[in-house]
Short mmCIF file of C-alpha atoms and ligand atoms in Angstrom, two decimals:
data_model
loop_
_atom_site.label_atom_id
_atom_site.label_comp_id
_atom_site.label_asym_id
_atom_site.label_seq_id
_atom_site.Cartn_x
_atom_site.Cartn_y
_atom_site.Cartn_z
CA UNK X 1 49.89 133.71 117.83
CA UNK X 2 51.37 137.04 116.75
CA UNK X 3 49.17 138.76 114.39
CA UNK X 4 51.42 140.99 112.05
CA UNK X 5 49.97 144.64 111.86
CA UNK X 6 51.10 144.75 108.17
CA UNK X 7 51.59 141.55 106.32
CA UNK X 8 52.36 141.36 102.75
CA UNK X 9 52.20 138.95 100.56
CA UNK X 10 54.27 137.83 96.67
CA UNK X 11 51.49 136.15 95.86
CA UNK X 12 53.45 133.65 93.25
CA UNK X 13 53.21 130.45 91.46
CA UNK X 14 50.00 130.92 89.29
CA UNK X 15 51.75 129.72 86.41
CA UNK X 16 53.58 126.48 87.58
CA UNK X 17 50.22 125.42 89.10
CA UNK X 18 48.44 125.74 85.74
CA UNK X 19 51.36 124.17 84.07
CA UNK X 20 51.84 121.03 86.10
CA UNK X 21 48.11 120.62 85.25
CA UNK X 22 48.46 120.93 81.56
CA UNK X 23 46.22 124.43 82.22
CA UNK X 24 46.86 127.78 80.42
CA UNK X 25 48.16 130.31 82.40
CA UNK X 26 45.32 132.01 82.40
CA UNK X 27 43.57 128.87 84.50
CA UNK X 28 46.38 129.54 87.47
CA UNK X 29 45.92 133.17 87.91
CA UNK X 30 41.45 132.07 88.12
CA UNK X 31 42.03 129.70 91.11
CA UNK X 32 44.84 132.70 92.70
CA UNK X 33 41.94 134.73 92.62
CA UNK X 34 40.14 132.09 94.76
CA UNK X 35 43.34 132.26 96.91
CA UNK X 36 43.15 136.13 97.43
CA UNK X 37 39.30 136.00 98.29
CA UNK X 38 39.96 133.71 101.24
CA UNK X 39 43.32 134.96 102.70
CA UNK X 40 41.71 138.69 102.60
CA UNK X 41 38.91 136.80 104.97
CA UNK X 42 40.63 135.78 106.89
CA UNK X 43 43.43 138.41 107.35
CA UNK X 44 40.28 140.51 108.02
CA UNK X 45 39.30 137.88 110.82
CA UNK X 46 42.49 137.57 112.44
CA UNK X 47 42.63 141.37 112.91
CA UNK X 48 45.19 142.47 110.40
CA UNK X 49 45.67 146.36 110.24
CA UNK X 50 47.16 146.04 106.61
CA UNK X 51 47.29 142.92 103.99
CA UNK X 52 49.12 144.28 100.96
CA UNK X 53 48.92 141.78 97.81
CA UNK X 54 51.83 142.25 94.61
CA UNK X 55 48.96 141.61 92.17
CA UNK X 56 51.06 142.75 89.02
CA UNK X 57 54.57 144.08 89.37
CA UNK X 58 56.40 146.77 86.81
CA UNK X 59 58.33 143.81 85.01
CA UNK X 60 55.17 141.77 84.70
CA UNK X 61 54.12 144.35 81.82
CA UNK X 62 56.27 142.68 79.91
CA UNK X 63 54.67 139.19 80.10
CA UNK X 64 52.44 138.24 76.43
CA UNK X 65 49.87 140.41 75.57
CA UNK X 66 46.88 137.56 76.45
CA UNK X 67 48.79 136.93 79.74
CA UNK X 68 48.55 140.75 80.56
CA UNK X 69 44.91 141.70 79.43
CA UNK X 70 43.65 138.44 81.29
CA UNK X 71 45.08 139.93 84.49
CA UNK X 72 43.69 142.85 84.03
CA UNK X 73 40.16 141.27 83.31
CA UNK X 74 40.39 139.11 86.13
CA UNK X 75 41.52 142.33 88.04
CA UNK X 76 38.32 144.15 86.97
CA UNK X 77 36.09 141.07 87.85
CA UNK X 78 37.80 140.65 91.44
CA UNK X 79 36.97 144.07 92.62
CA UNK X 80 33.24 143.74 91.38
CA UNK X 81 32.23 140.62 93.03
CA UNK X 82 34.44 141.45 96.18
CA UNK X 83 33.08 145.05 96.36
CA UNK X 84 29.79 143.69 99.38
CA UNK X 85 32.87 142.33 101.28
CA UNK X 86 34.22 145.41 101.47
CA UNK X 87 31.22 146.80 102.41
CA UNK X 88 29.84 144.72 104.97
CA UNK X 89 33.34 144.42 106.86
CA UNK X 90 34.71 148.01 106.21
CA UNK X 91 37.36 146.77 104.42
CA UNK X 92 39.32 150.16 103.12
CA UNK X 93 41.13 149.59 99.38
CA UNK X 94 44.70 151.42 98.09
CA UNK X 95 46.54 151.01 95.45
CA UNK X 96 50.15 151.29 95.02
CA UNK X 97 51.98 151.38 92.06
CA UNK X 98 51.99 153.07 88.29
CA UNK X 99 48.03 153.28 88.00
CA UNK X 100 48.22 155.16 85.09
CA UNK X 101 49.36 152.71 83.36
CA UNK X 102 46.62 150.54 83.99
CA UNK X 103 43.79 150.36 80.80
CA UNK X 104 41.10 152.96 81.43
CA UNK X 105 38.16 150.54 82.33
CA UNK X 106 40.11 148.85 85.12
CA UNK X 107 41.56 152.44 86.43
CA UNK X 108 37.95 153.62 86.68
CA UNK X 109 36.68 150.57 88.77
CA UNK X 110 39.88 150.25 90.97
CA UNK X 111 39.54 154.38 91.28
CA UNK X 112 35.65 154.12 92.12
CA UNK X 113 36.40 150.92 94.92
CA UNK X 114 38.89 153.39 96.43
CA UNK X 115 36.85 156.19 96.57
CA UNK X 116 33.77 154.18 98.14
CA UNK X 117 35.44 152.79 100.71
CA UNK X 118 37.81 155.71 101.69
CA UNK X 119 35.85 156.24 104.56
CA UNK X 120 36.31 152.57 105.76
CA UNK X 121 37.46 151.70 109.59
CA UNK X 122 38.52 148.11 109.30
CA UNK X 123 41.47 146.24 107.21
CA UNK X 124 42.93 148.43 105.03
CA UNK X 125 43.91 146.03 101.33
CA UNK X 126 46.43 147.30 99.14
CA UNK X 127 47.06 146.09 95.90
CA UNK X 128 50.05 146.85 94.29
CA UNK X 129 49.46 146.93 90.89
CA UNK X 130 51.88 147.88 87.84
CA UNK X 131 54.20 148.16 91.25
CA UNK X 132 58.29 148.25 91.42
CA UNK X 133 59.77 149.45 94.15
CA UNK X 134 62.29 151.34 92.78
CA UNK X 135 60.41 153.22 90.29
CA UNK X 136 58.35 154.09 93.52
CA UNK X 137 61.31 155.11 95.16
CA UNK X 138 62.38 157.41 91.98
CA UNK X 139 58.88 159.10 91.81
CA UNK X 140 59.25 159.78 95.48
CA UNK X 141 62.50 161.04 94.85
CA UNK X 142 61.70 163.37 91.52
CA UNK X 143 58.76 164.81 93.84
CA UNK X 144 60.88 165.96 96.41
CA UNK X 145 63.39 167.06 93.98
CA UNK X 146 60.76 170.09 92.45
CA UNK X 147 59.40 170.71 96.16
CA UNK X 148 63.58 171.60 96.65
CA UNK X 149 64.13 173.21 93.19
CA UNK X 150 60.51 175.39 93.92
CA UNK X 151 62.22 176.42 96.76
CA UNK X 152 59.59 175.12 99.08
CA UNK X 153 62.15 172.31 100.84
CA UNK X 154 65.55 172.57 102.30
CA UNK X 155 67.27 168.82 101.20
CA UNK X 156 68.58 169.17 105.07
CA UNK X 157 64.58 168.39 105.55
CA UNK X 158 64.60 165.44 104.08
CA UNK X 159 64.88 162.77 106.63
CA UNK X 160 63.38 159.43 106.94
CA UNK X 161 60.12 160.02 107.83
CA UNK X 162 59.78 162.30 105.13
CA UNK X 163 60.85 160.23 102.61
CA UNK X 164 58.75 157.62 103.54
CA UNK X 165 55.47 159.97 103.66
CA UNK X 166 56.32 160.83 99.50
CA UNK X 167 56.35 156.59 98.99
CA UNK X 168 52.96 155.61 97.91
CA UNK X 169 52.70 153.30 100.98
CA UNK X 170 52.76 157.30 102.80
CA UNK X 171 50.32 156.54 105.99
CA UNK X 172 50.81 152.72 106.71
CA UNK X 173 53.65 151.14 108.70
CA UNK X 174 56.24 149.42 107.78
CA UNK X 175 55.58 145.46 106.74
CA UNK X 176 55.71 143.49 109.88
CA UNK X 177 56.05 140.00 108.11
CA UNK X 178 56.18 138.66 104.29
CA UNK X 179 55.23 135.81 102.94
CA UNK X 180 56.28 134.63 99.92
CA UNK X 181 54.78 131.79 97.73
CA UNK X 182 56.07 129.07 95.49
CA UNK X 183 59.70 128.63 96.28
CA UNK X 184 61.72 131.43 95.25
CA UNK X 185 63.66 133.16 97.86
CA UNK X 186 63.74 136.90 96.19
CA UNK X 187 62.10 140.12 96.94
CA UNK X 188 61.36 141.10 92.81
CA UNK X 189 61.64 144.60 93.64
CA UNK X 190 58.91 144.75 96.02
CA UNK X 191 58.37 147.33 99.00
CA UNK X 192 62.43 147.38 99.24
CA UNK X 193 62.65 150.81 101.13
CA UNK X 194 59.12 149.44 103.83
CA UNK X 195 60.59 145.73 104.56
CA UNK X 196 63.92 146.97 105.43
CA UNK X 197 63.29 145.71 108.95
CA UNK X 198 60.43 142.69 107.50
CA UNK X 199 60.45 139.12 108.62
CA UNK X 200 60.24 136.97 105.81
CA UNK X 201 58.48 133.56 105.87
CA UNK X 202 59.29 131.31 102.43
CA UNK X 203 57.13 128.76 101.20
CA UNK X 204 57.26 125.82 98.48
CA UNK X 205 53.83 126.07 98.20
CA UNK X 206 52.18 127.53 94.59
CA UNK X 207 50.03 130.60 95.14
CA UNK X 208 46.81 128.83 94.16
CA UNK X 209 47.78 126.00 97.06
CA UNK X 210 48.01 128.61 99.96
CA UNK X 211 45.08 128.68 101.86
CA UNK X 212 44.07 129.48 105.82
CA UNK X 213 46.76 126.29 107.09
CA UNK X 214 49.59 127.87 105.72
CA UNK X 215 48.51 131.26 106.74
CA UNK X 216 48.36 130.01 109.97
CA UNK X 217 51.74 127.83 109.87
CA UNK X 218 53.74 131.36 108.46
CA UNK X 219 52.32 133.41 111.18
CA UNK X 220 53.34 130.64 113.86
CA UNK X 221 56.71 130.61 112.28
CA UNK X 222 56.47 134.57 112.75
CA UNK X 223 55.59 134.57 116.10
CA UNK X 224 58.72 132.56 116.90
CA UNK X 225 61.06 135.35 115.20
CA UNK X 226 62.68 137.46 117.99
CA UNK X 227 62.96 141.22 116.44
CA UNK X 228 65.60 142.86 117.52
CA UNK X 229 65.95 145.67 114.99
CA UNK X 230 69.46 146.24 115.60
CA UNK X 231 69.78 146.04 119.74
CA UNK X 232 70.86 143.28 122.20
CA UNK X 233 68.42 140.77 123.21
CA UNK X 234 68.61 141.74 126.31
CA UNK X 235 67.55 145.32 125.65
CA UNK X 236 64.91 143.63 123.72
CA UNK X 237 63.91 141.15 126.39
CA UNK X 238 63.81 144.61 128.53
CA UNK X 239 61.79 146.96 126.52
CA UNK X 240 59.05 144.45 125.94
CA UNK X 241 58.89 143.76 129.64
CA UNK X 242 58.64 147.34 130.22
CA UNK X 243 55.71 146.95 128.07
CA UNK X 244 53.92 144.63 130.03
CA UNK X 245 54.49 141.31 127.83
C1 IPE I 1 52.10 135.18 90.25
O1 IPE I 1 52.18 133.98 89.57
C2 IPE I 1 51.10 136.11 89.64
C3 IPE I 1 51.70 137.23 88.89
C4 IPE I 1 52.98 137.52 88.81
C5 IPE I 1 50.78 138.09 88.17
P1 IPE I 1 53.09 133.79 88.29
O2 IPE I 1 52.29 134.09 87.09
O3 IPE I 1 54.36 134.55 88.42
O4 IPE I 1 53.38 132.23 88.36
P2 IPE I 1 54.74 131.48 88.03
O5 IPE I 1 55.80 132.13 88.87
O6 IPE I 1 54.98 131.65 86.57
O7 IPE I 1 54.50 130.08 88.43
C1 IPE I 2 56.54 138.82 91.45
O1 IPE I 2 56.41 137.62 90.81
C2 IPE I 2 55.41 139.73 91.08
C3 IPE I 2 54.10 139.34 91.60
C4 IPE I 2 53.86 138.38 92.43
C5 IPE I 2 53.02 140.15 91.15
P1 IPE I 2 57.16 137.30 89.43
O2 IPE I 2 56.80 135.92 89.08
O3 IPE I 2 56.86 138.35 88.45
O4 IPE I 2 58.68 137.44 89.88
P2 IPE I 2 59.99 136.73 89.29
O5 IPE I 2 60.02 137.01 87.84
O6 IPE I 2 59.88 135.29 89.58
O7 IPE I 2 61.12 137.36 90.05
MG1 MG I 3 56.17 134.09 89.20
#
């Protein structure tokens, strides 16, 4: 089995699995939480570089006001009882997204988490939080923007890689594979500059549902993908025999 170097994850369906259980909301995004704990395990076992979650996206500010400051509570209590984890397996956390944004209390615990295990080796979890990918994209861009006006950039300098370093992903690879839960077949304006060349693995199942077995069934399913980012197979079928594989 192919082990993705970056995987990430929509982590949806919270809500229909509360609701086809006559649950609030609320009781959906509890057992996701359950969900998260074990797929960061094992991601972490498999030997994942990079597992990055959408926890709460841009347009999920706009959800009701209980919806939003249960999140955030569950948020707080998810990085407190997972912060040994993190510890014992060197498990490094980032956040993308519009942090700011976040209430103060969760900032400061998500800030602290980040801080402690900066110096972290193993699986690095990112969580994007408050995170749309085109308001990421326009902060990139209004950075680079002042570095030009300053003087400090020719826009002749500004080439890919560039770009890419002024994303808040700047560091990580690109997204080798993404999953996404619950049935819907959109991207909800996540990572859309990083997964330009992603494999994407749909699945009916609810977020709360997804556990090691359908880990393990999407990364079959991405292991029989042939990536050809934009040659001919057979200069694909070449290269990786060059490499040895
Ligand atoms: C995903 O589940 C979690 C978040 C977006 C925070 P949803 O809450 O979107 O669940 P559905 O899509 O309504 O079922
Ligand atoms: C995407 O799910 C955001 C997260 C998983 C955090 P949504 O449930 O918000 O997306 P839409 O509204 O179905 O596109
Ligand atoms: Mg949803």
């Amino acid at each position: 089995m192919h082990i993705p170097r970056h995987l990430a994850v929509i982590m949806d369906g919270n809500g229909r699995w509360a609701e086809t259980r006559c649950l609030p909301r609320i009781a959906g995004h509890r057992q996701g939480v359950r969900t998260v704990r074990e797929i960061v395990q094992e991601c972490q076992r498999l030997g994942v570089d990079y597992l990055t979650l959408y926890a709460f996206s841009s347009e999920n500010w706009g959800r009701p006001d209980d919806e939003v400051s249960a999140l955030m509570e569950l948020l707080s209590i998810y990085l407190r009882e997972q912060f040994d984890l993190m510890l014992e397996k060197r498990i490094r956390l980032r956040v993308i997204g519009e942090i700011e944004r976040l209430p103060l209390p969760v900032r400061r615990v998500l800030e602290e988490t980040v801080a402690k295990t900066d110096d972290h080796d193993g699986m690095v979890l990112t969580l994007a939080l408050s995170y749309g990918a085109r308001n990421e994209i326009l902060r990139a861009s209004r950075r680079l923007a002042a570095r030009v006006a300053a003087g400090e950039l020719s826009p002749d300098a500004i080439d890919e890689e560039l770009f890419a370093d002024s994303l808040d992903t700047n560091g990580m690879p690109d997204p080798d594979l993404l999953i996404r839960t619950s049935g819907e077949m959109r991207i909800s304006n996540f990572l859309l500059w990083q997964i330009a060349y992603a494999e994407m693995v749909f699945t009916p199942v609810l977020w709360p549902d997804f556990g090691v077995e359908e880990l393990h069934w999407a990364l079959t399913e991405f292991t029989r993908r042939e990536r050809r980012f934009g040659l001919t197979r057979d200069q694909v079928d070449r290269r990786s025999g060059e490499k040895g594989h």
